[in-house]
Short mmCIF file of C-alpha atoms in Angstrom, two decimals:
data_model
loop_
_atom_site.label_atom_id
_atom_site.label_comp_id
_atom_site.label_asym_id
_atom_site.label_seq_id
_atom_site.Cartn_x
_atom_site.Cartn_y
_atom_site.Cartn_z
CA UNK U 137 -1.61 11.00 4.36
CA UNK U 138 -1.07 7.71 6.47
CA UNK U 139 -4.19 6.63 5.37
CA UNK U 140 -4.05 7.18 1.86
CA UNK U 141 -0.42 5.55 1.65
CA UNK U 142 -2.25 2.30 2.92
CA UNK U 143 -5.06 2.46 1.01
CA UNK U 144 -3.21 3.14 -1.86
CA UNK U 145 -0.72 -0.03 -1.16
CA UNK U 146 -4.66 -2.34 -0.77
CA UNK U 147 -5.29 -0.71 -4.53
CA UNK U 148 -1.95 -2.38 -5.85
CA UNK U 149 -3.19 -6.10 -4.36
CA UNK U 150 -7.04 -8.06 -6.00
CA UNK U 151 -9.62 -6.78 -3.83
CA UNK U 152 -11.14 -10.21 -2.45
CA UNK U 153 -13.98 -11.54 -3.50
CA UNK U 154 -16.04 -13.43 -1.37
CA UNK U 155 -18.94 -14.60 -4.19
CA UNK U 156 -19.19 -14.17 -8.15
CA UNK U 157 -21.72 -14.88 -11.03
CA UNK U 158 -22.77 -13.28 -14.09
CA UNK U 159 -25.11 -10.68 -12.00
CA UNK U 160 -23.25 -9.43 -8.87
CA UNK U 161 -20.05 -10.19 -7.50
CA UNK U 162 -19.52 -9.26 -3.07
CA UNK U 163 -16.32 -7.69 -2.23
CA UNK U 164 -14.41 -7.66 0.79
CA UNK U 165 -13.84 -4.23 1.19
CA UNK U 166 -10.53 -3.07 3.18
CA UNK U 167 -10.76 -0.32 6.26
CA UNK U 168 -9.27 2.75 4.38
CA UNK U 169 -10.69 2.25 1.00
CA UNK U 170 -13.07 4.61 -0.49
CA UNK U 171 -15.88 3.46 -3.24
CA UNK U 172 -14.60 6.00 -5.57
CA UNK U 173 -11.91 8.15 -6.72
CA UNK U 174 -12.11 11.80 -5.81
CA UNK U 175 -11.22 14.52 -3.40
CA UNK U 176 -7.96 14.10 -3.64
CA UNK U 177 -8.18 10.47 -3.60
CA UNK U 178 -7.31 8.76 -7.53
CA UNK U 179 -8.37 5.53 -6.34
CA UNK U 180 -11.33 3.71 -4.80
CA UNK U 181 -12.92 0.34 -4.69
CA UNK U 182 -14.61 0.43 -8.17
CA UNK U 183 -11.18 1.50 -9.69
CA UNK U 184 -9.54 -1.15 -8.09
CA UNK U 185 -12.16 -3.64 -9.60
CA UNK U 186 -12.13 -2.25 -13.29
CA UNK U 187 -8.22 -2.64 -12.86
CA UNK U 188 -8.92 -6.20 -11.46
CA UNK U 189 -11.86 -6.87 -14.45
CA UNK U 190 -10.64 -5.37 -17.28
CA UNK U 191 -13.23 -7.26 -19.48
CA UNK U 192 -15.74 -5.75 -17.64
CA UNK U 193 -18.53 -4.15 -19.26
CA UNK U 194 -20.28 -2.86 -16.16
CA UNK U 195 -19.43 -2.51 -12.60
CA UNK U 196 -21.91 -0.12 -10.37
CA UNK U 197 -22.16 0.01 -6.84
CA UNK U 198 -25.15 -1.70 -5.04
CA UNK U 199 -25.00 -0.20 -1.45
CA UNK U 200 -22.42 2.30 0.27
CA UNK U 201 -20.07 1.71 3.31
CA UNK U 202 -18.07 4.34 4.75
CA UNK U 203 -14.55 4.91 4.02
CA UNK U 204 -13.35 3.87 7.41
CA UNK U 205 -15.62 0.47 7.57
CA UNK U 206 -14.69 -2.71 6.05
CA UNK U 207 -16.64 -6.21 4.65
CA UNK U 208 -19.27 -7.26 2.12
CA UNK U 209 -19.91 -5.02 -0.80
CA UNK U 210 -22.11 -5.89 -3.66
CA UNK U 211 -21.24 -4.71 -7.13
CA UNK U 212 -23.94 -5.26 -9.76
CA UNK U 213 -22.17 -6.83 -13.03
CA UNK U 214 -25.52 -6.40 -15.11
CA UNK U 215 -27.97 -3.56 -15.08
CA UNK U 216 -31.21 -5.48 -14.47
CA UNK U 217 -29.05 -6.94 -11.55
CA UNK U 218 -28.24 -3.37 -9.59
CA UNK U 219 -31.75 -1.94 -10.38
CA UNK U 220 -32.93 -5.34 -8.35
CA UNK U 221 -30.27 -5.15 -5.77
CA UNK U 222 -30.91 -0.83 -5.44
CA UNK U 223 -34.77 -1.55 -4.37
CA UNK U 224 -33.37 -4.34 -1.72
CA UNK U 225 -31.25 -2.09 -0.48
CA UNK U 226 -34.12 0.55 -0.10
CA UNK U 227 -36.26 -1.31 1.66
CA UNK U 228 -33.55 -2.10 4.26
CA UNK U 229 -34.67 -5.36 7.01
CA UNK U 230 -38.20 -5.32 5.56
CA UNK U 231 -39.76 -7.33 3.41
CA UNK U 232 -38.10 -8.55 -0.05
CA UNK U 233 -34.50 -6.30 1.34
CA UNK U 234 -31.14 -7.48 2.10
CA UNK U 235 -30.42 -8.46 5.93
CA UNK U 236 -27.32 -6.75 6.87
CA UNK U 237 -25.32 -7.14 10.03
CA UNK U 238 -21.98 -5.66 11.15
CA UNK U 239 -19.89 -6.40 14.52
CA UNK U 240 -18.92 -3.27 16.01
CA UNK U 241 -16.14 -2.42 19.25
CA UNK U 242 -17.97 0.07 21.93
CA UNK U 243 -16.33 2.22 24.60
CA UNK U 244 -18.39 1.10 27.62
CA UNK U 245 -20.20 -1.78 29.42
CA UNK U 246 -23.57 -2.51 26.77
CA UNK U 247 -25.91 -4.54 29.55
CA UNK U 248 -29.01 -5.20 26.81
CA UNK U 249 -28.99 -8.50 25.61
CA UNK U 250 -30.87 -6.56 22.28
CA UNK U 251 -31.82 -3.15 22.20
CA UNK U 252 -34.38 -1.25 19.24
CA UNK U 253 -32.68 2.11 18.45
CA UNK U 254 -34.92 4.37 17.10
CA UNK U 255 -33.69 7.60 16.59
CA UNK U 256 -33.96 10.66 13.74
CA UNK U 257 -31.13 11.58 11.85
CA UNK U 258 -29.85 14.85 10.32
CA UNK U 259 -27.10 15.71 7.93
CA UNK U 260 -25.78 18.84 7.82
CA UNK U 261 -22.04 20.29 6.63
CA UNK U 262 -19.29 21.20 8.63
CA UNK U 263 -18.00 24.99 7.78
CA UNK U 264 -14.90 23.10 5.92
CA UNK U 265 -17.70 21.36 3.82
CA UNK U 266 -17.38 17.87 5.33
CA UNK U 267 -20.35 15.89 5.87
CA UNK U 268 -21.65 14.81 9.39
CA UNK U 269 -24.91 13.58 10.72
CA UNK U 270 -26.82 14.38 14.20
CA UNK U 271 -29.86 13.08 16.24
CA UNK U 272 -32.64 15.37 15.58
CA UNK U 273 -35.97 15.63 16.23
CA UNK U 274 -36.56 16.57 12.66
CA UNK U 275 -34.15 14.51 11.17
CA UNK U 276 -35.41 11.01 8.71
CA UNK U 277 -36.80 7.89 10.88
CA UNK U 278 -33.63 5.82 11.53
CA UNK U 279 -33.35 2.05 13.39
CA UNK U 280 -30.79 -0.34 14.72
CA UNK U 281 -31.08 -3.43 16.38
CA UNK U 282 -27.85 -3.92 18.35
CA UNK U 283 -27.61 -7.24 20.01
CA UNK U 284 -24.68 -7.92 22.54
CA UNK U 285 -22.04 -10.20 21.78
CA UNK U 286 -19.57 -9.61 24.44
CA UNK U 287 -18.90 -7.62 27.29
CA UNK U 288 -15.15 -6.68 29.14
CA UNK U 289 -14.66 -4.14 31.85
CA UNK U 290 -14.00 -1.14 29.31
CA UNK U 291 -15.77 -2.41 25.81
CA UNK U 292 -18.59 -4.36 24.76
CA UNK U 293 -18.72 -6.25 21.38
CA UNK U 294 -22.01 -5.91 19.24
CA UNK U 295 -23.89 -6.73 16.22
CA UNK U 296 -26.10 -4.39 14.71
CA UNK U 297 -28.98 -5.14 12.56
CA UNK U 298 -29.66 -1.72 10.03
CA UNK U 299 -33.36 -1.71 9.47
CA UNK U 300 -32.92 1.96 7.76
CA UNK U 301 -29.64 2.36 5.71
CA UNK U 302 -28.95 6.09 6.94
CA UNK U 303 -25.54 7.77 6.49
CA UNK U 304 -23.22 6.83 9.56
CA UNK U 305 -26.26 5.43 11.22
CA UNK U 306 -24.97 3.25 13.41
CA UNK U 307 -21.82 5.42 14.36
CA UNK U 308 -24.45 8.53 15.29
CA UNK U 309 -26.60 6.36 17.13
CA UNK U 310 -24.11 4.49 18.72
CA UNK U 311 -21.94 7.79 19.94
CA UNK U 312 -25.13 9.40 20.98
CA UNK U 313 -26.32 6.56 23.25
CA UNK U 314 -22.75 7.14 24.72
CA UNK U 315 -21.15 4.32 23.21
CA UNK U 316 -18.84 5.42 20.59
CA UNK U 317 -17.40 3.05 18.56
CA UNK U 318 -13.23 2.33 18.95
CA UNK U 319 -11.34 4.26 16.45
CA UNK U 320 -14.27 6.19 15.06
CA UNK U 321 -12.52 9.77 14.38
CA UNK U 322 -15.72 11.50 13.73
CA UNK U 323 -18.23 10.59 16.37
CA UNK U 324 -16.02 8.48 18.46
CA UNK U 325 -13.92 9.22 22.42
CA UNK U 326 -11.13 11.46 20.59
CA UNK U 327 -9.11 11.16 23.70
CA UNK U 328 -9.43 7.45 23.87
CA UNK U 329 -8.76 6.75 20.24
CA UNK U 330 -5.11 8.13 20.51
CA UNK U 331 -4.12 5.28 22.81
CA UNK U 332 -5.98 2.37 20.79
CA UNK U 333 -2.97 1.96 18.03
CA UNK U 334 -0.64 1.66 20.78
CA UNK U 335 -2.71 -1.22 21.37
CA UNK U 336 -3.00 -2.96 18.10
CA UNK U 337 -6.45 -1.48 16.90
CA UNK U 338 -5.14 1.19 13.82
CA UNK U 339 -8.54 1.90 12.34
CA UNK U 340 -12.21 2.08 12.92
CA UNK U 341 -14.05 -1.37 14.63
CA UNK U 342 -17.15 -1.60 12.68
CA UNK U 343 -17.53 -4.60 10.44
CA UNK U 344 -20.09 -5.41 7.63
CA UNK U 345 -19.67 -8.90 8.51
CA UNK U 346 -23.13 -10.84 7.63
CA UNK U 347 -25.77 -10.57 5.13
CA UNK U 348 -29.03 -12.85 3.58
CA UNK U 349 -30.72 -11.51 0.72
CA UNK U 350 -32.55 -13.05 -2.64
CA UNK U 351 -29.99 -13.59 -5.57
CA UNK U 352 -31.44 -10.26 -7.88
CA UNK U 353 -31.96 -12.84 -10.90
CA UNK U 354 -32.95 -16.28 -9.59
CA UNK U 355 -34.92 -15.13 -6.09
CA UNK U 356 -32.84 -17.91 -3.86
CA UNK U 357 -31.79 -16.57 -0.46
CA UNK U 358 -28.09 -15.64 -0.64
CA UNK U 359 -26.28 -16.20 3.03
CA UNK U 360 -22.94 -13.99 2.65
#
């Protein structure tokens, strides 16, 4: 209920946006904010922008983040643009795809300077009907690059590269390394994230902070 409250008090404020043309525009999305509207929510980021851009004739979604994680969303304004930005976002790290980094809080001491996660992932339902995700051996190929940032005597402070752009990818792979991520209330130290808002952190530390890609319509390298 907490959460919704605030997310709902985000919808009443402009999302920011961090870059606009005629093709895409990048949001900065809020912790707390869903994509879309539904199950029980009335409200989500693309809402919030057809409130904000009335005028608009189209407004799709180019990529997903989880409810829980905030930064840079793209929103295709034309559909040429999001069938561009949808085979980027496909081919993940590789090739002609979008370079996408986030900065992420870790319970524990991280000592690789960079580390190559490779590890399957599964998604399966909870008996309530809630989605989760698992390291299995038959699970779909999944990798991370995480790359330490910083490193304090109960958390480390890393970036991680998606090269795959699996659901909760780099919450599974983080939590089953050992290495949950602060505040994460699916895969995360439950025990540990009931102290963390008496500390200041109130949500989930994991960041879409960074990404490079080619502009869908002209093909110049975009640095967001």
């Amino acid at each position: 209920k907490e959460e919704e409250i605030a997310a709902g008090a985000e919808i009443k404020a402009d999302l920011p946006i961090v870059y606009e043309d005629e093709a895409m525009l990048v949001v900065d999305k809020p912790a707390g904010l869903a994509l879309h509207g539904g199950s029980g929510l009335s409200f989500g980021v693309i809402e919030a922008l057809r409130r904000q851009r009335p005028q608009a004739r189209f407004l799709e979604l180019a990529h997903r983040l989880d409810r829980e994680t905030s930064g840079l969303l793209l929103v295709g304004k034309k559909r040429s643009a999001l069938t561009v930005l949808h085979d980027m976002f496909r081919e993940g790290g590789q090739g002609r795809g979008a370079d996408k980094r986030y900065l992420l809080l870790v319970l524990g001491r991280w000592m690789d300077p960079v580390r190559n996660v490779r590890l399957p992932l599964h998604k399966y339902l909870l008996e309530s009907g809630e989605r989760r995700v698992r390291v299995a051996s038959d699970g779909k190929p999944s990798h991370t690059i995480f790359r330490l940032v910083a490193r304090w005597e109960r958390f480390s402070l890393l970036e991680a590269e998606l090269r795959t752009g699996r659901t909760h990818q780099i919450r599974v792979h983080c939590a089953h390394l050992g290495f949950p991520i602060a505040g994460d209330e699916k895969y995360g130290d439950f025990t540990l994230n009931r102290t963390l808002p008496k500390e200041g952190l109130k949500r989930m530390f994991l960041h879409a902070w960074k990404m490079r890609l080619p502009h869908p319509a002209s093909g110049e390298v975009m640095a967001l």
